[in-house]
mmCIF file of C-alpha atoms in Angstrom:
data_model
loop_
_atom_site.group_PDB
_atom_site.id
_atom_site.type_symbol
_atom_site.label_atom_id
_atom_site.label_comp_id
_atom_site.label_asym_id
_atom_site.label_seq_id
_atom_site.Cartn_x
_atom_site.Cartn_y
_atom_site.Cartn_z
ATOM 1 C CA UNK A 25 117.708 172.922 48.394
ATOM 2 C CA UNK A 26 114.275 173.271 49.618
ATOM 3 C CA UNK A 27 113.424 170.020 51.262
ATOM 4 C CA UNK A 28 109.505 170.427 50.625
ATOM 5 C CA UNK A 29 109.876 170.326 46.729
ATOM 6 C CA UNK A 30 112.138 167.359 46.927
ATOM 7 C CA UNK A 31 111.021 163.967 46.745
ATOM 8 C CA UNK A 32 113.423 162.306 48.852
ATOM 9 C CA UNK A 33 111.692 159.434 51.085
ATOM 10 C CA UNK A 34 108.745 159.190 49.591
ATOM 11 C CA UNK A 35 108.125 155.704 47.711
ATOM 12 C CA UNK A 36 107.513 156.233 43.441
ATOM 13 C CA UNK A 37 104.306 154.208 44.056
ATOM 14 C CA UNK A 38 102.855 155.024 47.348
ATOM 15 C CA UNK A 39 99.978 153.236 46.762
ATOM 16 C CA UNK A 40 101.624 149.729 45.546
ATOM 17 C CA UNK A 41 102.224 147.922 48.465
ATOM 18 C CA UNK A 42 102.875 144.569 47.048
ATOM 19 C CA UNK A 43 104.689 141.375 48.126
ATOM 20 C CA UNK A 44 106.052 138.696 45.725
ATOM 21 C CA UNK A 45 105.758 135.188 46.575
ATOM 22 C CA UNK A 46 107.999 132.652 44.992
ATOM 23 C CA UNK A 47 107.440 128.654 45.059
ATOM 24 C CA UNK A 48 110.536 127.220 45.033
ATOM 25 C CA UNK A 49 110.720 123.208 44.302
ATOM 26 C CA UNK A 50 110.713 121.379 47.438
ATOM 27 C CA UNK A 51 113.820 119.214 45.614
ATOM 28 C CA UNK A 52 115.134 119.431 42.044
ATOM 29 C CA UNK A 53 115.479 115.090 42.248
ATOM 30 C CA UNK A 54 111.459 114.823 41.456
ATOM 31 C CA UNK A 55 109.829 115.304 38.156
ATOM 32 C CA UNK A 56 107.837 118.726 37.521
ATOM 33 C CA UNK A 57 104.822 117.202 36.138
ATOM 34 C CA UNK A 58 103.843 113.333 36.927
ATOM 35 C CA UNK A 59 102.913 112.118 33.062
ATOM 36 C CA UNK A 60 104.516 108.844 33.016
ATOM 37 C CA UNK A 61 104.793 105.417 35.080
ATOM 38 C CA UNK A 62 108.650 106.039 35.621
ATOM 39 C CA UNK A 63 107.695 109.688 36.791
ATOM 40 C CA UNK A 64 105.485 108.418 39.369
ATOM 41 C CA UNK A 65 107.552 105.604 40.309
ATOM 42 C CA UNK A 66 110.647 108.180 40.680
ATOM 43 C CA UNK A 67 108.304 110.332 42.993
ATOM 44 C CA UNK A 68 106.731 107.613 45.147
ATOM 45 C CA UNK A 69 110.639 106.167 45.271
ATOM 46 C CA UNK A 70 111.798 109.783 46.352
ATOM 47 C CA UNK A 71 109.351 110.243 48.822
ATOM 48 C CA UNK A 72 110.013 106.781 50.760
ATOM 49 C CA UNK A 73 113.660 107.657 49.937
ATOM 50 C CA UNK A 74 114.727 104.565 48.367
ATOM 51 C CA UNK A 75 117.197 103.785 45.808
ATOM 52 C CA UNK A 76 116.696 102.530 42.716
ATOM 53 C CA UNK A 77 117.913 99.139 43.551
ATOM 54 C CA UNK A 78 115.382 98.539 46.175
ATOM 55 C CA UNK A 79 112.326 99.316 43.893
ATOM 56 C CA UNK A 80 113.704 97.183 41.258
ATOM 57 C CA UNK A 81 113.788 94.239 44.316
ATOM 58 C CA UNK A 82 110.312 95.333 45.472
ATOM 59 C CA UNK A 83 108.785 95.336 41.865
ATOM 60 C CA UNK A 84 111.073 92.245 40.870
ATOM 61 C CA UNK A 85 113.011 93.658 38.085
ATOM 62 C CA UNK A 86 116.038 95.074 37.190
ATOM 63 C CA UNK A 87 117.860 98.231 38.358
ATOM 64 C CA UNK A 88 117.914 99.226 34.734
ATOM 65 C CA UNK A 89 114.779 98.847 34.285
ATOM 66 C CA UNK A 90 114.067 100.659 37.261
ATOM 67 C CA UNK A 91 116.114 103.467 35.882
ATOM 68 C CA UNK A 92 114.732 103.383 32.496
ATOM 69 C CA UNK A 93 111.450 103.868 33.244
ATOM 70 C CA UNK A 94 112.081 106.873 35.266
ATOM 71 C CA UNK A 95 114.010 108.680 32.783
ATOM 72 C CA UNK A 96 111.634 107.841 30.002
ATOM 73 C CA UNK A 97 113.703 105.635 28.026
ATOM 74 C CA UNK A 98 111.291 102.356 27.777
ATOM 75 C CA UNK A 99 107.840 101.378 29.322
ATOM 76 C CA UNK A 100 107.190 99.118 31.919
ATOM 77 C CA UNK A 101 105.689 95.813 30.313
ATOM 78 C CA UNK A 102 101.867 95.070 30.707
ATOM 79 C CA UNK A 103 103.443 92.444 33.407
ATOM 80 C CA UNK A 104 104.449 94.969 35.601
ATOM 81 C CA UNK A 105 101.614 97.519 35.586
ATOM 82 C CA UNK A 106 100.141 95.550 38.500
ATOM 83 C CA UNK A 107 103.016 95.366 40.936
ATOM 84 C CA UNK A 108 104.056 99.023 40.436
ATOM 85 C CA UNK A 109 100.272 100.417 41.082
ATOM 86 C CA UNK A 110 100.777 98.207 44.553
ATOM 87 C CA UNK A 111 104.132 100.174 45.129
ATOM 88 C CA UNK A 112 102.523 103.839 44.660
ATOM 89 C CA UNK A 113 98.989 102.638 46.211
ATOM 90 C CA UNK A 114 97.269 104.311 43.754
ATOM 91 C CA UNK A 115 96.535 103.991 39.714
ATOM 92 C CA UNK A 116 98.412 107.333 38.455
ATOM 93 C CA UNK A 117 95.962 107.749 35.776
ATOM 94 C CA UNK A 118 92.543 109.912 35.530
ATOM 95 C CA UNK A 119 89.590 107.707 35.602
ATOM 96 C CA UNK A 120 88.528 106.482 32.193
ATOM 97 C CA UNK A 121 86.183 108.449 30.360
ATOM 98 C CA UNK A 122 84.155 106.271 27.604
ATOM 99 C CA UNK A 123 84.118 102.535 26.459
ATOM 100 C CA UNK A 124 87.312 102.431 24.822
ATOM 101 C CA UNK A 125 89.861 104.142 27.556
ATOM 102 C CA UNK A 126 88.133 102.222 30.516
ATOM 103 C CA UNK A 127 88.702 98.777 28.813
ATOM 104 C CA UNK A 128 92.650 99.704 28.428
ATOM 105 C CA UNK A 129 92.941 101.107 31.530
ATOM 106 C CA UNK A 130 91.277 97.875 33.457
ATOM 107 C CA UNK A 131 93.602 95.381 30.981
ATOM 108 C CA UNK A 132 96.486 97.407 32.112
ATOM 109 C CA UNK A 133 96.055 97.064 35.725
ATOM 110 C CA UNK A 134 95.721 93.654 35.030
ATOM 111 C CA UNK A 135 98.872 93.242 33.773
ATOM 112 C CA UNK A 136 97.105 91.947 30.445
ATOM 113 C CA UNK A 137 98.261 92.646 27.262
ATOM 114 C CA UNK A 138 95.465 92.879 24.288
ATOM 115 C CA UNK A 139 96.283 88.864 23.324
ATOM 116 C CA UNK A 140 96.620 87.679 26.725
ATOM 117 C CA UNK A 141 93.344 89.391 27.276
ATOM 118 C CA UNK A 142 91.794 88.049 24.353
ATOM 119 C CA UNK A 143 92.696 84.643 25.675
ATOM 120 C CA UNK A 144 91.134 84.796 29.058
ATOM 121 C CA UNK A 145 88.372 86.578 28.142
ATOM 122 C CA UNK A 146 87.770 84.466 24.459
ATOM 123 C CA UNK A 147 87.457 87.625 22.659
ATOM 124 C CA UNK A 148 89.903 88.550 19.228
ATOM 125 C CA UNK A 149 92.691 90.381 19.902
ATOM 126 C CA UNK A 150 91.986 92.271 16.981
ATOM 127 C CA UNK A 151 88.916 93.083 18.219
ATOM 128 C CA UNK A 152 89.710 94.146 21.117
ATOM 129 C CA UNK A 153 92.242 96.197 19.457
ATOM 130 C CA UNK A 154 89.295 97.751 17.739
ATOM 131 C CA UNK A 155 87.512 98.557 21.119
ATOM 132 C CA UNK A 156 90.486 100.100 22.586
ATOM 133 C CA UNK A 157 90.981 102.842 19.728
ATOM 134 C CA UNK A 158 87.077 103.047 19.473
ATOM 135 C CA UNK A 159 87.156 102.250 16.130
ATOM 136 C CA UNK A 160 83.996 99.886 17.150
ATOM 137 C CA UNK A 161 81.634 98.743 20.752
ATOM 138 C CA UNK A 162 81.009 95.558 21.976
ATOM 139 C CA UNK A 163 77.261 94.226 22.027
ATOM 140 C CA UNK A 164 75.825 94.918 25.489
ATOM 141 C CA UNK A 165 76.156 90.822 26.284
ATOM 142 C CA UNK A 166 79.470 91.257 25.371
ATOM 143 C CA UNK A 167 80.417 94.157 27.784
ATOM 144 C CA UNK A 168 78.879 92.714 30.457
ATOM 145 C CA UNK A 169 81.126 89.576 30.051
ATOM 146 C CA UNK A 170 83.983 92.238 30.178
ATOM 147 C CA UNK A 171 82.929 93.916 33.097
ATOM 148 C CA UNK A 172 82.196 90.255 35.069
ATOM 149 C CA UNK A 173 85.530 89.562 34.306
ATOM 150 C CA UNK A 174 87.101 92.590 35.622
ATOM 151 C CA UNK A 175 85.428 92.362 38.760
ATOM 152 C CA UNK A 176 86.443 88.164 38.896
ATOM 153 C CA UNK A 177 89.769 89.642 38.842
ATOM 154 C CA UNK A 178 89.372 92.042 41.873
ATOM 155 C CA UNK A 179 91.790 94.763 40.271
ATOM 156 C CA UNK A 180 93.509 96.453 43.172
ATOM 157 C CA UNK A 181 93.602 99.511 42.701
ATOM 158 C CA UNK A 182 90.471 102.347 42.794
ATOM 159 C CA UNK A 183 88.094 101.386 39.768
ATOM 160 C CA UNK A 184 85.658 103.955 38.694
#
């Protein structure tokens, strides 16, 4: 066999020199994507490798609660919003965008729900209920009450 009219050494593609590059997760324990409270809580927990039992002391709950949250079973009450934006340092959600997703957002970090707000604020739960869906929009008197009383609250987390 004539060497010359073989093809013997000679890559099928000489001109695809490619490498592949894979991203392998850095450990299967943390959630893919961070879309709830008790993903974030599981990552932040991960990452200062704690157990479950020593968030639940540091947020002042249960351990099933704790482990509830992070596998999506229940929600964390309106309570506990505040205390478990202090233990990640951060609030895990996008900044509002509009009337009605600021106003939940800011009544969430305040550990309020929409009748305890309603209370300290004396504005209708109902109507606030409204606001919050966007079904209606406070007067501009109104809002600025809102917003004075956000502020009196000194939320601590990063507002907007």
């Amino acid at each position: 066999m004539d060497l010359r009219s073989s093809r013997k050494g000679i890559p099928a593609l000489p001109c695809a020199h490619s490498t592949i590059t894979v991203d392998f997760p850095t450990d299967s324990r943390y959630p893919i994507e961070l879309k709830t409270h008790g993903d974030h809580i599981r990552w932040r927990r991960l990452d200062l490798g704690l157990l479950q039992r020593e968030v639940a002391e540091r947020l002042g709950v249960s351990e099933a609660s704790v482990w509830q949250w992070e596998r999506s079973r229940t929600t964390p009450p309106p309570r506990y919003i505040p205390r478990i934006y202090d233990f990640l340092g951060y609030c895990p959600w996008e900044p509002a965008s509009g009337f009605p997703a600021m106003l939940r957002r800011h009544r969430m970090a305040a550990g309020l729900t929409q009748e305890q707000l309603g209370v300290e604020a004396k504005i209708d739960e109902s109507t606030l209920a409204k606001w919050e869906r966007g079904h209606t929009a406070p007067l501009a008197a109104t809002r600025e009450r809102l917003d004075r009383f956000f502020t009196n609250l000194r939320l601590g987390y990063r507002r907007e």
